[in-house]
CSV table of C-alpha atoms in Angstrom, one decimal:
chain,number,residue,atom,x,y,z
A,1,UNK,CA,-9.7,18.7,0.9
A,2,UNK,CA,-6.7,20.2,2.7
A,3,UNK,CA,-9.4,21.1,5.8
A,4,UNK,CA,-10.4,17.5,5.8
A,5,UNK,CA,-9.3,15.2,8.8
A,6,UNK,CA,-7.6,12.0,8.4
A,7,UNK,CA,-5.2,9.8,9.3
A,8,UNK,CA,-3.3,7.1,8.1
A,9,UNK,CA,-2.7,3.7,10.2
A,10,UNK,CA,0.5,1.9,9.7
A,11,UNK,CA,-0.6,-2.0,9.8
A,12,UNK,CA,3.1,-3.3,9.3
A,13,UNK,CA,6.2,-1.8,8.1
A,14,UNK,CA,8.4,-4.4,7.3
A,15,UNK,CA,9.5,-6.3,3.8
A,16,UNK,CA,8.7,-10.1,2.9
A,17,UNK,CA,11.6,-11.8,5.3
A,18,UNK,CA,10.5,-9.0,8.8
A,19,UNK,CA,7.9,-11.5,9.5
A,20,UNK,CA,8.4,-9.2,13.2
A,21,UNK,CA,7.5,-6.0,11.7
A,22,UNK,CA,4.1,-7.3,9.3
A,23,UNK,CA,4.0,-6.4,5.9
A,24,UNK,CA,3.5,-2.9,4.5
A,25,UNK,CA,0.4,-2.0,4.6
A,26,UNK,CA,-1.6,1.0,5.9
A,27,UNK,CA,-5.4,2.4,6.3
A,28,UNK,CA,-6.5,5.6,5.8
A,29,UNK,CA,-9.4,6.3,7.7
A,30,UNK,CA,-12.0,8.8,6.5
A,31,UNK,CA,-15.2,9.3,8.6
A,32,UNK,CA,-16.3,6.0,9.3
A,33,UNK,CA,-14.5,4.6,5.9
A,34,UNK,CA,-11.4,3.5,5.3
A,35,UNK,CA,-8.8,2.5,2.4
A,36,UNK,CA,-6.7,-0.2,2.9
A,37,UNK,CA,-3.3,0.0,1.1
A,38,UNK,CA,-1.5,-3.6,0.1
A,39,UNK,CA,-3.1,-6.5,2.3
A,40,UNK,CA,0.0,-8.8,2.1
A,41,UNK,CA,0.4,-12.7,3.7
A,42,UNK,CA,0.0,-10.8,7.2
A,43,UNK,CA,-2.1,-7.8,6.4
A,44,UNK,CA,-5.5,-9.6,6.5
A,45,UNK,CA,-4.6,-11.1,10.4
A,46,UNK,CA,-3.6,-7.9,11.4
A,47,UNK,CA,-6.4,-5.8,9.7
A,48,UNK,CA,-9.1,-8.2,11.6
A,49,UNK,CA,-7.2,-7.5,14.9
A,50,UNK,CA,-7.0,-4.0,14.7
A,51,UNK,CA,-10.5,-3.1,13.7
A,52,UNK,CA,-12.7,-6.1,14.3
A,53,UNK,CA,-14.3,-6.4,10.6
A,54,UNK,CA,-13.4,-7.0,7.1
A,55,UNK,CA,-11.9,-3.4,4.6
A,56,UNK,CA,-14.3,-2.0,2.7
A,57,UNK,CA,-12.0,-1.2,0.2
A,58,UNK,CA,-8.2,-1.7,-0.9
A,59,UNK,CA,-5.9,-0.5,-3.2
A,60,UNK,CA,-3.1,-2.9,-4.5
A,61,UNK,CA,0.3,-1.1,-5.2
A,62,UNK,CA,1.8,-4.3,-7.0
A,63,UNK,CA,1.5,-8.2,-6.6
A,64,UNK,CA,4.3,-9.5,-5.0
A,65,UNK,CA,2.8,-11.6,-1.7
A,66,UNK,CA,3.8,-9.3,0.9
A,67,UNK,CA,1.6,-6.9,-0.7
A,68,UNK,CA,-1.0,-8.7,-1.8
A,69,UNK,CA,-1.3,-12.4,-0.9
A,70,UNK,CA,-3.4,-11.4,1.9
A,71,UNK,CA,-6.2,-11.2,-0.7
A,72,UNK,CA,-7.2,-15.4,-1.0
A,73,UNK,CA,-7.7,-15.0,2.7
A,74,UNK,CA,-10.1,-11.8,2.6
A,75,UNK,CA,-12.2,-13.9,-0.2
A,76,UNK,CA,-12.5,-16.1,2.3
A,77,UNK,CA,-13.7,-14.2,5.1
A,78,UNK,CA,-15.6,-12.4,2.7
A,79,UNK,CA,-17.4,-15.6,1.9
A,80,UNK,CA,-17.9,-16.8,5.2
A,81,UNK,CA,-19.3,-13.5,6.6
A,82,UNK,CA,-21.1,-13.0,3.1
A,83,UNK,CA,-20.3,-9.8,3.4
A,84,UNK,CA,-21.0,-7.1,0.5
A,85,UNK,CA,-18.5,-7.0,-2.2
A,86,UNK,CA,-15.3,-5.3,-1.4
A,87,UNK,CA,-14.1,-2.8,-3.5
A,88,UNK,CA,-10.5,-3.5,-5.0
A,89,UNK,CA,-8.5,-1.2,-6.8
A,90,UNK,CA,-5.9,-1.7,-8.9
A,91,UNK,CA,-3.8,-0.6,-11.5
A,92,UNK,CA,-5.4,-1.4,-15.4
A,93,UNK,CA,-2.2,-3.1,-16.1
A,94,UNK,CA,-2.1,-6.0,-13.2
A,95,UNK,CA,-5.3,-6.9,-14.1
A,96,UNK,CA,-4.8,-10.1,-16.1
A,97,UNK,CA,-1.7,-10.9,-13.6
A,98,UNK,CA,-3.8,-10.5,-11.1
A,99,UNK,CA,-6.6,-12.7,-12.1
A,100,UNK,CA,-4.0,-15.5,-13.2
A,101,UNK,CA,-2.8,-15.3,-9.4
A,102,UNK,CA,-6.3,-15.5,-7.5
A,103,UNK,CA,-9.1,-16.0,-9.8
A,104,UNK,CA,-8.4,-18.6,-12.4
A,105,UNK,CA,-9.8,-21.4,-10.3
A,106,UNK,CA,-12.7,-23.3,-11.4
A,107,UNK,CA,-13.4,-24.6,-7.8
A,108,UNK,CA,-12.7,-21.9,-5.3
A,109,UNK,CA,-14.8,-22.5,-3.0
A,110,UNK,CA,-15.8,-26.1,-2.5
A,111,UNK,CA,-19.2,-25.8,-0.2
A,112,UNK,CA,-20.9,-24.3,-3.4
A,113,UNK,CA,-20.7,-22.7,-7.0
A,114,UNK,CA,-18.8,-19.2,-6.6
A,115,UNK,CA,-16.4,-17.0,-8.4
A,116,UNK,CA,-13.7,-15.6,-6.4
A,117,UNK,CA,-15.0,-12.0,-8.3
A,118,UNK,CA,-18.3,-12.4,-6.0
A,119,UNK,CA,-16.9,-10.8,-3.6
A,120,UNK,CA,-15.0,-8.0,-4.8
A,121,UNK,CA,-15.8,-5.1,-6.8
A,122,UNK,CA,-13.1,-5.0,-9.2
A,123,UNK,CA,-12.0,-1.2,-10.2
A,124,UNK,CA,-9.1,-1.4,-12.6
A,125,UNK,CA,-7.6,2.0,-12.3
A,126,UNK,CA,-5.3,3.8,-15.0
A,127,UNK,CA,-4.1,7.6,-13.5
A,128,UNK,CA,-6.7,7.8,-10.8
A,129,UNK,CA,-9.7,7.0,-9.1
A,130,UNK,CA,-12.2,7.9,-6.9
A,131,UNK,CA,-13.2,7.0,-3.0
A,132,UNK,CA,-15.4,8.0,-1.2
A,133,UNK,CA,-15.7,11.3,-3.3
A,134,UNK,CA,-11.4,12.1,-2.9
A,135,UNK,CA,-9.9,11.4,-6.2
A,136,UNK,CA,-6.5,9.3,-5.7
A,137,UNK,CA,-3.5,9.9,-8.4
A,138,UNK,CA,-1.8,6.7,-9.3
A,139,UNK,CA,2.0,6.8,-10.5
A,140,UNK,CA,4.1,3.8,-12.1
A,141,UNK,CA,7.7,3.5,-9.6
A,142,UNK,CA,10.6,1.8,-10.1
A,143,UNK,CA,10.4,-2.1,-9.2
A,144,UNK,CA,11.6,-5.1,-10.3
A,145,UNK,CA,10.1,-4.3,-14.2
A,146,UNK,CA,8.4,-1.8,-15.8
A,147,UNK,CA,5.0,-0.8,-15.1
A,148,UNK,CA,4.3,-3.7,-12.7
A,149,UNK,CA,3.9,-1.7,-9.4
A,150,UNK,CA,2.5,2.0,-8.8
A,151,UNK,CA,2.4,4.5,-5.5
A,152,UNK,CA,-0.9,6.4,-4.4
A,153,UNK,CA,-1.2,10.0,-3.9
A,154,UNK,CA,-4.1,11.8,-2.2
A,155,UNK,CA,-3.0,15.8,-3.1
A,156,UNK,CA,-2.3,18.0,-0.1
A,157,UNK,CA,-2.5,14.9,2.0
A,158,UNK,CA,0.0,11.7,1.6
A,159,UNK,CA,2.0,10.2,-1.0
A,160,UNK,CA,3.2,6.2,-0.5
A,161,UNK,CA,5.1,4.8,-2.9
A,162,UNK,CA,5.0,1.4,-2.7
A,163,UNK,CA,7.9,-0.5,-3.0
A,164,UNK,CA,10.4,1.2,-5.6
A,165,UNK,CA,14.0,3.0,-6.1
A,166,UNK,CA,14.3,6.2,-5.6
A,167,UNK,CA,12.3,8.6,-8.4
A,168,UNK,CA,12.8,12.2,-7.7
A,169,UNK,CA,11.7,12.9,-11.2
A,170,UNK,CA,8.2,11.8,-10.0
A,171,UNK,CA,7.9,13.1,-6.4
A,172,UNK,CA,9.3,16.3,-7.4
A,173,UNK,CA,6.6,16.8,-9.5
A,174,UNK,CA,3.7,15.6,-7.4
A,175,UNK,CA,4.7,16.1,-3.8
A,176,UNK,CA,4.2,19.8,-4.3
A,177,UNK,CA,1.2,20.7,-1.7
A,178,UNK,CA,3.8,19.7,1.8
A,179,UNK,CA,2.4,16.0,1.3
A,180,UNK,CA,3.7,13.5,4.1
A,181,UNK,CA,5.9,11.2,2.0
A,182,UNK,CA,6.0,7.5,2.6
A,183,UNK,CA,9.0,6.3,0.8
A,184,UNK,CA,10.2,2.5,0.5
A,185,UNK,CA,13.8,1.7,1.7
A,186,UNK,CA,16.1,-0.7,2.9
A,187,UNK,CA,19.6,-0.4,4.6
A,188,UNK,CA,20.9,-1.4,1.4
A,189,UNK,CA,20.0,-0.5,-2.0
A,190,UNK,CA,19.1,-3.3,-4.2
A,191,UNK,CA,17.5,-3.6,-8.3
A,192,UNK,CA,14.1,-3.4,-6.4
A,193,UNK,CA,14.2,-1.5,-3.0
A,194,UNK,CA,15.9,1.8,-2.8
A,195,UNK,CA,18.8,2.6,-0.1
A,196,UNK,CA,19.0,4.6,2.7
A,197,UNK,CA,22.0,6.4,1.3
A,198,UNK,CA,20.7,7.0,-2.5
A,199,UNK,CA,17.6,8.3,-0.4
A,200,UNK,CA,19.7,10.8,0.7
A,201,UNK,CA,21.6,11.5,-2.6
A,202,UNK,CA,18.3,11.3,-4.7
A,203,UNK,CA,16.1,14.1,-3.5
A,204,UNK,CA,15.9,17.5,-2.4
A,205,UNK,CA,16.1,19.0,1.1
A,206,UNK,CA,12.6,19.8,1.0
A,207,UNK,CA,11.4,16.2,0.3
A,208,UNK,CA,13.7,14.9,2.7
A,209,UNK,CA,12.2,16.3,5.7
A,210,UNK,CA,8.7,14.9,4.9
A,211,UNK,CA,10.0,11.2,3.8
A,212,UNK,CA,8.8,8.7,6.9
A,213,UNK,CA,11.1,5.3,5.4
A,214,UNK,CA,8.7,1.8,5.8
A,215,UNK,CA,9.8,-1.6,4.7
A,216,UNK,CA,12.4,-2.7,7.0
A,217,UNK,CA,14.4,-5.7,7.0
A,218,UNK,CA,15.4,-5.8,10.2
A,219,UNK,CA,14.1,-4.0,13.5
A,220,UNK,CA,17.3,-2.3,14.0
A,221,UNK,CA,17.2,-1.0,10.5
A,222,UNK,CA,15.4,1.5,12.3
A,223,UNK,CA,17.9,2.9,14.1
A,224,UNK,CA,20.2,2.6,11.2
A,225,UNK,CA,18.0,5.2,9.4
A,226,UNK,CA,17.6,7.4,12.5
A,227,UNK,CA,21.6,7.8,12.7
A,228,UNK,CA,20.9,9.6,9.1
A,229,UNK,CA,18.3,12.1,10.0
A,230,UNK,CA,15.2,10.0,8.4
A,231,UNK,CA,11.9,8.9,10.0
A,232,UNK,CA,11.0,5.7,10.3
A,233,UNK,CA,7.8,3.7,10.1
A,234,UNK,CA,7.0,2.0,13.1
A,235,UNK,CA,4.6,-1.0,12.8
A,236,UNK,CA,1.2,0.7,14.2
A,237,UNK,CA,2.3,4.0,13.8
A,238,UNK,CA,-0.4,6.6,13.4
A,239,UNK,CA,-0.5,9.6,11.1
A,240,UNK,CA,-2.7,12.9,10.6
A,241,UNK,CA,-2.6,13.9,7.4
């Protein structure tokens, strides 16, 4: 795996209120495949513009809209192009929330009889699953409550947490192979979104130099978190990995 090309494409960067920056969201591309991660209220718009076709696969870190909302519309499209089911990962636990959300509608689509589960391939996923023969490790974070939103690793290769505080208990004991570490924060710490400064204060030198920060607020937020030595996610950045 750790001779295997790939790269990860930044759709958006920004939180629910940096309509500017795009949701969070980013693709890795494998071959000719690729892994969306979150398709928020913006995610599906800017997905279509960047590659011209509908994912063949996503993996939802959590169900707030900026990270999932997206999905309604991709049913749609998906409908409309009737295009193969699309494969949609998730954790075990969001399963029922997320059918309440998107699929407990009688009448979905009014042209005909259809389930909003026609076009997806649901995989509900407990500590890891598998794509495109890579096995993925899943890992609850710290947001809003317990258990209701997870980060994705792929070893030797990425880890993105989603949105969450800071956990060091958890990326020191998976980020162990020089993974490039996408980390969730904010100018300000809140309940939900960690801070720039308990970034700082939370982890080891080590981890610090491979955290790139994503979820802005605001587009100077990026130069706030340059001024303290981190990287920031730009909205289209591109990363090998």
């Amino acid at each position: 795996m750790y001779g295997i090309y790939m790269k990860l494409q930044f759709l958006g960067s920004g939180s629910s209120s940096a309509l500017d920056l795009g949701n969070a969201s980013a693709v890795l591309e494998h071959e000719d495949n690729k892994l969306c991660i979150d398709y928020g209220f913006l995610t599906h718009s800017a997905y279509i513009s960047k590659y011209n076709s509908l994912p063949e696969a996503v993996f939802i870190t959590h169900l707030h809209m900026d990270h999932s909302g997206g999905l309604e519309a991709l049913f749609y499209a998906a409908k409309i192009r009737n295009s193969g089911p699309i494969k949609l990962y998730i954790s075990a636990n969001l399963v029922p929330r997320l059918h309440e959300i998107f699929a407990n509608n009688m009448d979905p689509w009014a042209n005909e009889a259809v389930n909003f589960w026609d076009v997806f391939h649901l995989i509900p996923v407990s500590n890891s699953f598998f794509w495109e023969g890579l096995r993925f490790n899943v890992f609850s974070v710290r947001h809003h409550t317990p258990n209701s939103a997870y980060g994705i690793q792929l070893p030797g290769k990425f880890v993105f947490t989603g949105d969450t505080r800071p956990i060091p208990e958890i990326l020191g004991h998976i980020a162990t192979n020089n993974e490039v570490i996408f980390h969730d924060g904010s100018k300000h710490g809140n309940p939900s979104h960690s801070g720039i400064d308990e970034i700082i204060s939370s982890y080891r030198q080590d981890i610090l130099e491979r955290i790139h920060v994503y979820h802005h607020n605001k587009p100077e937020d990026i130069d706030f978190i340059a001024k303290y030595g981190l990287k920031a996610v730009m909205p289209n950045s591109t990363y090998e990995v």
